[in-house]
Tab-separated table of C-alpha atoms in Angstrom:
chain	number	residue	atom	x	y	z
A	1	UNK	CA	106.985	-65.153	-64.000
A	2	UNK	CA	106.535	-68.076	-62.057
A	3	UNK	CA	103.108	-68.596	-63.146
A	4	UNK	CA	104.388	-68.461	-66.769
A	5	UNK	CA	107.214	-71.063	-66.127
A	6	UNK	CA	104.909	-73.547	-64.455
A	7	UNK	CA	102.549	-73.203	-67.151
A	8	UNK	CA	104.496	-73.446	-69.829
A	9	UNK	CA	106.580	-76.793	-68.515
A	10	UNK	CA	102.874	-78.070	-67.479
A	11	UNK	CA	102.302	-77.517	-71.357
A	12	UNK	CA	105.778	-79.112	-72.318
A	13	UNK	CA	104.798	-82.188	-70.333
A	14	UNK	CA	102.059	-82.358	-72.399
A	15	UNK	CA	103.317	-81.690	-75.732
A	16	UNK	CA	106.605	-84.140	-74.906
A	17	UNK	CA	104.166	-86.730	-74.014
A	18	UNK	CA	102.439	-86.488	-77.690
A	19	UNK	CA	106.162	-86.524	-79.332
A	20	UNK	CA	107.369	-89.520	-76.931
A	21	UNK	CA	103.994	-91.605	-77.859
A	22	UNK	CA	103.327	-90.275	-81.790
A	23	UNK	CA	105.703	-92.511	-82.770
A	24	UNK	CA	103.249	-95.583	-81.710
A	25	UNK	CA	101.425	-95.516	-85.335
A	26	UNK	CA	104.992	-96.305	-87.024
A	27	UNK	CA	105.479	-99.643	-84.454
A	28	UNK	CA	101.690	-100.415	-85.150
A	29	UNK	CA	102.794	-100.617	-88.757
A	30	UNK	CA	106.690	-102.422	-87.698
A	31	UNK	CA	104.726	-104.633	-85.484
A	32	UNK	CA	101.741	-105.407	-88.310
A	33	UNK	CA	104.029	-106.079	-91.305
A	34	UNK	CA	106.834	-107.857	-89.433
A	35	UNK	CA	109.311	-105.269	-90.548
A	36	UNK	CA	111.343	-101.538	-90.026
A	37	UNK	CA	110.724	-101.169	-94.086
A	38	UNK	CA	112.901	-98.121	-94.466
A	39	UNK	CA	112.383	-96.441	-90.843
A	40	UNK	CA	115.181	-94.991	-89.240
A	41	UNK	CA	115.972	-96.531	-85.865
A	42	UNK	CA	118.503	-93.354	-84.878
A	43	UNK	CA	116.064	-91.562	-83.876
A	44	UNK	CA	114.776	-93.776	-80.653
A	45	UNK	CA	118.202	-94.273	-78.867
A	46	UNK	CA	119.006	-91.057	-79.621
A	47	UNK	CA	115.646	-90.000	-77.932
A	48	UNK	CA	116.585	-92.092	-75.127
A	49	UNK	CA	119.911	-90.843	-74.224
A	50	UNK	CA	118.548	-87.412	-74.296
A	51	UNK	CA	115.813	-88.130	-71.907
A	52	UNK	CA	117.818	-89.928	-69.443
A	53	UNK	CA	120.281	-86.892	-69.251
A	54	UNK	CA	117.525	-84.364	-69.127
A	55	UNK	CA	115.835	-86.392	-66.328
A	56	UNK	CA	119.211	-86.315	-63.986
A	57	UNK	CA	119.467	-82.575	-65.100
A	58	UNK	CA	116.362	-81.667	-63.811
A	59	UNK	CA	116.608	-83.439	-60.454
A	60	UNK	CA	116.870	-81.393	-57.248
A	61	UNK	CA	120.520	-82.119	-56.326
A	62	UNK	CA	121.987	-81.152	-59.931
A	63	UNK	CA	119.563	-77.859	-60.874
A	64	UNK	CA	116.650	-76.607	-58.847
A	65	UNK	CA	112.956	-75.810	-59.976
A	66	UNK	CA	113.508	-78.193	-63.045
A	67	UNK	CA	111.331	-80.984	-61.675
A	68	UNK	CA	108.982	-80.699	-64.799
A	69	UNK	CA	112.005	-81.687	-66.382
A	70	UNK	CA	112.550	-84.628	-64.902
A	71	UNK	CA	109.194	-86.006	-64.766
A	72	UNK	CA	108.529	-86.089	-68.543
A	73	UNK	CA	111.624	-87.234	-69.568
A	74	UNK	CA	111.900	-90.201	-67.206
A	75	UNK	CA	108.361	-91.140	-68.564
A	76	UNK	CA	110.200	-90.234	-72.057
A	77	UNK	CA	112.998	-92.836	-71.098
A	78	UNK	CA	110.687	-95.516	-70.387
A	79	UNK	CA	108.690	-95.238	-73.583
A	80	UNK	CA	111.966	-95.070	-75.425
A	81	UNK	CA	113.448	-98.228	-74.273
A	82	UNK	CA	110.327	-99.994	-75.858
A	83	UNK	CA	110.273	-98.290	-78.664
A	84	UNK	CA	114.132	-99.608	-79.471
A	85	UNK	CA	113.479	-103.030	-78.110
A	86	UNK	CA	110.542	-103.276	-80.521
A	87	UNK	CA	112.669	-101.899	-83.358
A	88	UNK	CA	115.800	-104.496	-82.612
A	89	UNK	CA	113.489	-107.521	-82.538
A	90	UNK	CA	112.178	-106.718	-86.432
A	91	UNK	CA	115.155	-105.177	-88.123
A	92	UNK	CA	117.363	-106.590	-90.489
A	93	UNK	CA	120.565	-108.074	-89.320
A	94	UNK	CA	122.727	-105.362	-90.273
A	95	UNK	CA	120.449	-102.614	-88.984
A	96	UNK	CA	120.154	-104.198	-85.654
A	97	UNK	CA	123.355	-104.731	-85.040
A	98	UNK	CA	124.182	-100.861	-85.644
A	99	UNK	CA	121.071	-99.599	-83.195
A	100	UNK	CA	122.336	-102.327	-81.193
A	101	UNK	CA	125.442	-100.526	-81.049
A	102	UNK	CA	124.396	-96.893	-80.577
A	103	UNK	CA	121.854	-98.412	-77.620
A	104	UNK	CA	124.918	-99.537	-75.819
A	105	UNK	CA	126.893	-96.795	-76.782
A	106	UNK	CA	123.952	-94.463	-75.075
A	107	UNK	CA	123.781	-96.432	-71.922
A	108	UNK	CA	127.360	-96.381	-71.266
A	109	UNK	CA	127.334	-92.325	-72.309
A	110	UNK	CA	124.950	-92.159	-69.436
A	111	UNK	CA	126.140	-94.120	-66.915
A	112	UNK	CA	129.645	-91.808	-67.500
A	113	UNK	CA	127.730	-88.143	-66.902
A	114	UNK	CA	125.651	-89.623	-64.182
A	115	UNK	CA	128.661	-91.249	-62.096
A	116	UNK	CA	131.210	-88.529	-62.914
A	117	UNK	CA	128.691	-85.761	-61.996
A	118	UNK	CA	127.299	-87.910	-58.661
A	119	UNK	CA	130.580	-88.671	-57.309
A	120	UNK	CA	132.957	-86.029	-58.638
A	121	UNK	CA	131.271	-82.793	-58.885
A	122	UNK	CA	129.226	-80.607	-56.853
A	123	UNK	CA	127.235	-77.286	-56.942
A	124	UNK	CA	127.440	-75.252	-59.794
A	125	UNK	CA	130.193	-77.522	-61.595
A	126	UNK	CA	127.949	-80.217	-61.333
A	127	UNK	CA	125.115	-78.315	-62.902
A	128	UNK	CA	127.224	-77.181	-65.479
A	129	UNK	CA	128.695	-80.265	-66.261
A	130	UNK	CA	124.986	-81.819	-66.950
A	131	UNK	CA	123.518	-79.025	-68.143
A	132	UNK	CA	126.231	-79.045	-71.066
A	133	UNK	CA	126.180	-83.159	-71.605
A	134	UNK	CA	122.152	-82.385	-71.703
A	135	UNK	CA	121.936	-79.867	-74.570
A	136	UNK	CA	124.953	-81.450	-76.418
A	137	UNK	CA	122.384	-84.582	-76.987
A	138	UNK	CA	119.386	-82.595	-77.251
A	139	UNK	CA	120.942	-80.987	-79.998
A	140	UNK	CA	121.852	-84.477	-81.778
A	141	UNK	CA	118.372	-86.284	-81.043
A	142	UNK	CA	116.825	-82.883	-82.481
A	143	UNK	CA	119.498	-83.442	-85.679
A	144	UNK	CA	118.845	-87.554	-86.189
A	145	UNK	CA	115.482	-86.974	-88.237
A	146	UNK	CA	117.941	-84.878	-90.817
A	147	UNK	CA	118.285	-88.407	-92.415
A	148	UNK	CA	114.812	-88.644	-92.641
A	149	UNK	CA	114.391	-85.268	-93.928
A	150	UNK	CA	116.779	-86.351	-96.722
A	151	UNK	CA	114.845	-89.645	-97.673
A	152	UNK	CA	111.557	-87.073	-97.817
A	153	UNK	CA	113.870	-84.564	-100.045
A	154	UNK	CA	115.335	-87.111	-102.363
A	155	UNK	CA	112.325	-89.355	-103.224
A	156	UNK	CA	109.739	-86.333	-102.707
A	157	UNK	CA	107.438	-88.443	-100.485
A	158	UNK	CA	106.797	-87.892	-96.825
A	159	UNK	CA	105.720	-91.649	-96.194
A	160	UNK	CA	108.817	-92.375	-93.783
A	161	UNK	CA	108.649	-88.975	-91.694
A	162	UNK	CA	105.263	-89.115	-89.574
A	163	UNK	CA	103.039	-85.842	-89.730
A	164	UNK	CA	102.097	-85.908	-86.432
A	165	UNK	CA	106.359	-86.758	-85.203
A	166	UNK	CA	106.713	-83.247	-87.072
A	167	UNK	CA	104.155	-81.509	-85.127
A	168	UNK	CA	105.160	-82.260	-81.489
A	169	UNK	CA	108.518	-81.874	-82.358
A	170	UNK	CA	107.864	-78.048	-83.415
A	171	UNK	CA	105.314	-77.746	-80.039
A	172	UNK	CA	107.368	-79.507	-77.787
A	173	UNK	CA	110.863	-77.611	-78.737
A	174	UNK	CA	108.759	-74.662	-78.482
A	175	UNK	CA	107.263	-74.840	-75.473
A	176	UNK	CA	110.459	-75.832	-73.494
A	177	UNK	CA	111.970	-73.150	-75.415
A	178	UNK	CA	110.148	-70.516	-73.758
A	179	UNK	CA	110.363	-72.750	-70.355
A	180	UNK	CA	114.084	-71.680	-70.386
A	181	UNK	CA	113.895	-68.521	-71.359
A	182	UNK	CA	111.514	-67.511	-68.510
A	183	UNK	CA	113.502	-69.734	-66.281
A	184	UNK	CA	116.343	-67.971	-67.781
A	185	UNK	CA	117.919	-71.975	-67.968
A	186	UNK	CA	120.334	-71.868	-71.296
A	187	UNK	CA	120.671	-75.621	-70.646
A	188	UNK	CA	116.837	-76.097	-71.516
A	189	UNK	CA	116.649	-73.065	-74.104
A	190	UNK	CA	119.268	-73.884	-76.446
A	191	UNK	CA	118.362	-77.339	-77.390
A	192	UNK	CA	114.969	-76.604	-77.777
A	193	UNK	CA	114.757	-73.337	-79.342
A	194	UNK	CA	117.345	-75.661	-82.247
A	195	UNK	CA	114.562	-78.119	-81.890
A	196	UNK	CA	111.852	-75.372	-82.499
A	197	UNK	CA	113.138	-74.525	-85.627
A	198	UNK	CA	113.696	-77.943	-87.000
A	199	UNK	CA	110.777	-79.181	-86.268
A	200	UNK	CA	109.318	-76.189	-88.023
A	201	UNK	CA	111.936	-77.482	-90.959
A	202	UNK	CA	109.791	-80.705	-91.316
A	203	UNK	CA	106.696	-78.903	-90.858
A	204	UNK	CA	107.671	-77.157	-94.266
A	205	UNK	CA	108.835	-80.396	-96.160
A	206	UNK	CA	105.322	-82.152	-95.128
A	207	UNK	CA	103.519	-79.355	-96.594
A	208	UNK	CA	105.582	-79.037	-99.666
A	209	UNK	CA	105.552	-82.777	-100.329
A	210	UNK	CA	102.493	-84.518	-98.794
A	211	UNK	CA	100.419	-84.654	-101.994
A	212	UNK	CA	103.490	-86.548	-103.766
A	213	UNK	CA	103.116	-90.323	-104.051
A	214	UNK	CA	106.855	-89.964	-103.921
A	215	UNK	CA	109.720	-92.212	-106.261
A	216	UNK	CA	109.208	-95.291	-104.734
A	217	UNK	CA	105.358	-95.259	-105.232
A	218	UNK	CA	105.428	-94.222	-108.745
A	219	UNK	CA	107.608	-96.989	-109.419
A	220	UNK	CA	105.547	-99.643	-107.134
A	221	UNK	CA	102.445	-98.593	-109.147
A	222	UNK	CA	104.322	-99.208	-112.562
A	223	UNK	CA	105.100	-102.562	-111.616
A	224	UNK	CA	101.958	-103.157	-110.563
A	225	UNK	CA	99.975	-102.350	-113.708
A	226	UNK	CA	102.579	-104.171	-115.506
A	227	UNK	CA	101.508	-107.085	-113.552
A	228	UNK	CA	97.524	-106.672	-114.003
A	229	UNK	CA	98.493	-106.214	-117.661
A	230	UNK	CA	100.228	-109.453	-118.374
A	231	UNK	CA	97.448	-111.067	-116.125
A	232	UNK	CA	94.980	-109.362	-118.439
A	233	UNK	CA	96.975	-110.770	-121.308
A	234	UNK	CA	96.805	-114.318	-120.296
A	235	UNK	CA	93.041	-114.276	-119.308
A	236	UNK	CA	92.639	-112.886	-122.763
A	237	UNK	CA	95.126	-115.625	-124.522
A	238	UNK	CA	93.073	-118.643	-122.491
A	239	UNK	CA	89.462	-117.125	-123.450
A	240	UNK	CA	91.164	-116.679	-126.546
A	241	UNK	CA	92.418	-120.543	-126.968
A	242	UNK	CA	88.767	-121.930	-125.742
A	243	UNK	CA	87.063	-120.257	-128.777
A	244	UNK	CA	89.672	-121.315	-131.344
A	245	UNK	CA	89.066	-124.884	-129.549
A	246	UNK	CA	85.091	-124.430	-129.958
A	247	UNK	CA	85.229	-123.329	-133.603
């Protein structure tokens, strides 16, 4: 059993590492066009928050044989942070004032469980007290893509939920699903086995609507070929003109 758990949070490592860094092609394209376009930025504090209380779950003095835990999602908390300093210096004024908001809102939320739990709780409260703060916002960073999942729904394209942000979030809930169960750790089940089965959610919406250009296309390519059309029309007009002038 032992065996098991160490291979399957060796695996969860892995996978986590893949959901923390898939996110990279989006900021290639934020970072390239000078713009969020119609990303979310929920998701990222969210992500944060999550990782920072999973990381002082899993250290020694709040639950034992959890340091898998902490390990990834420290390196989870780092990657994070960039991720939503990136996304505040290119979004709109209104949309970086709210992640703005929920960033400071998630470093204060932290700061709380992490004091409270350090200086007035010990043993099993302690654990308990983390453990439920933990897969409380595991739950909601597993939930903030439903926005996304929406956008895909409503305009039938999957352009603003990532393929590959789908994936590790089905492998990653998945494997730290089974982590707790064989650890029997409800704290690291619970959250996990929810994001298992959302990310297997999104899974089904990419498959169902990756081969749709989606609303916003349709209409993009409309407007376009209206365009080359009245271009077409006024090449035609001046070639047009010339040969009245030669006659």
């Amino acid at each position: 059993m032992n065996i098991a758990h160490t291979i399957f949070g060796v695996f969860g490592n892995a996978t986590a590492l893949f959901l923390f860094l898939a996110p990279s092609i989006t900021f290639k394209r934020i970072i390239k066009n000078k713009s969020t376009e119609q990303f979310s930025g929920i998701p990222y504090p969210m992500t944060l928050l999550n990782c920072l209380l999973s990381a002082w779950y899993g250290l020694p003095f709040v639950s034992k044989d959890n340091t898998l835990v902490s390990t990834i999602n420290g390196t989870g908390a780092v990657i994070e942070t960039i991720y939503v300093l990136i996304f505040l210096f290119y979004a709109p004024k209104k949309e970086k004032a709210k992640i703005f908001g929920i960033f400071t809102a998630v470093l204060a939320v932290f700061a709380t469980v992490a004091l409270v739990s350090l200086f007035a709780l010990h043993g099993n409260a302690r654990k308990l007290f983390c453990g439920i703060a933990a897969t409380v916002f595991s739950i909601i960073m597993y939930a903030s893509p439903l926005s996304i999942m929406r956008l895909v729904i409503k305009t039938k394209s999957v352009e603003y939920m990532p393929f590959f942000l789908s994936l590790f979030v089905f492998l990653c809930g998945t494997s730290w699903f089974v982590y707790g169960l064989i650890g029997r750790d409800p704290f690291v089940a619970i959250p996990n086995g929810f994001g298992c089965a959302l990310g297997t959610l999104q899974l089904i919406l990419y498959f169902i609507y990756c081969g749709n250009k989606g609303e916003k296309s349709a209409v993009a390519e409309k407007i376009e070929k209206s365009v080359e059309m009245k271009d077409e029309e006024k090449k035609q007009n001046v070639v047009n003109g010339k040969q009245d002038q030669q006659v």
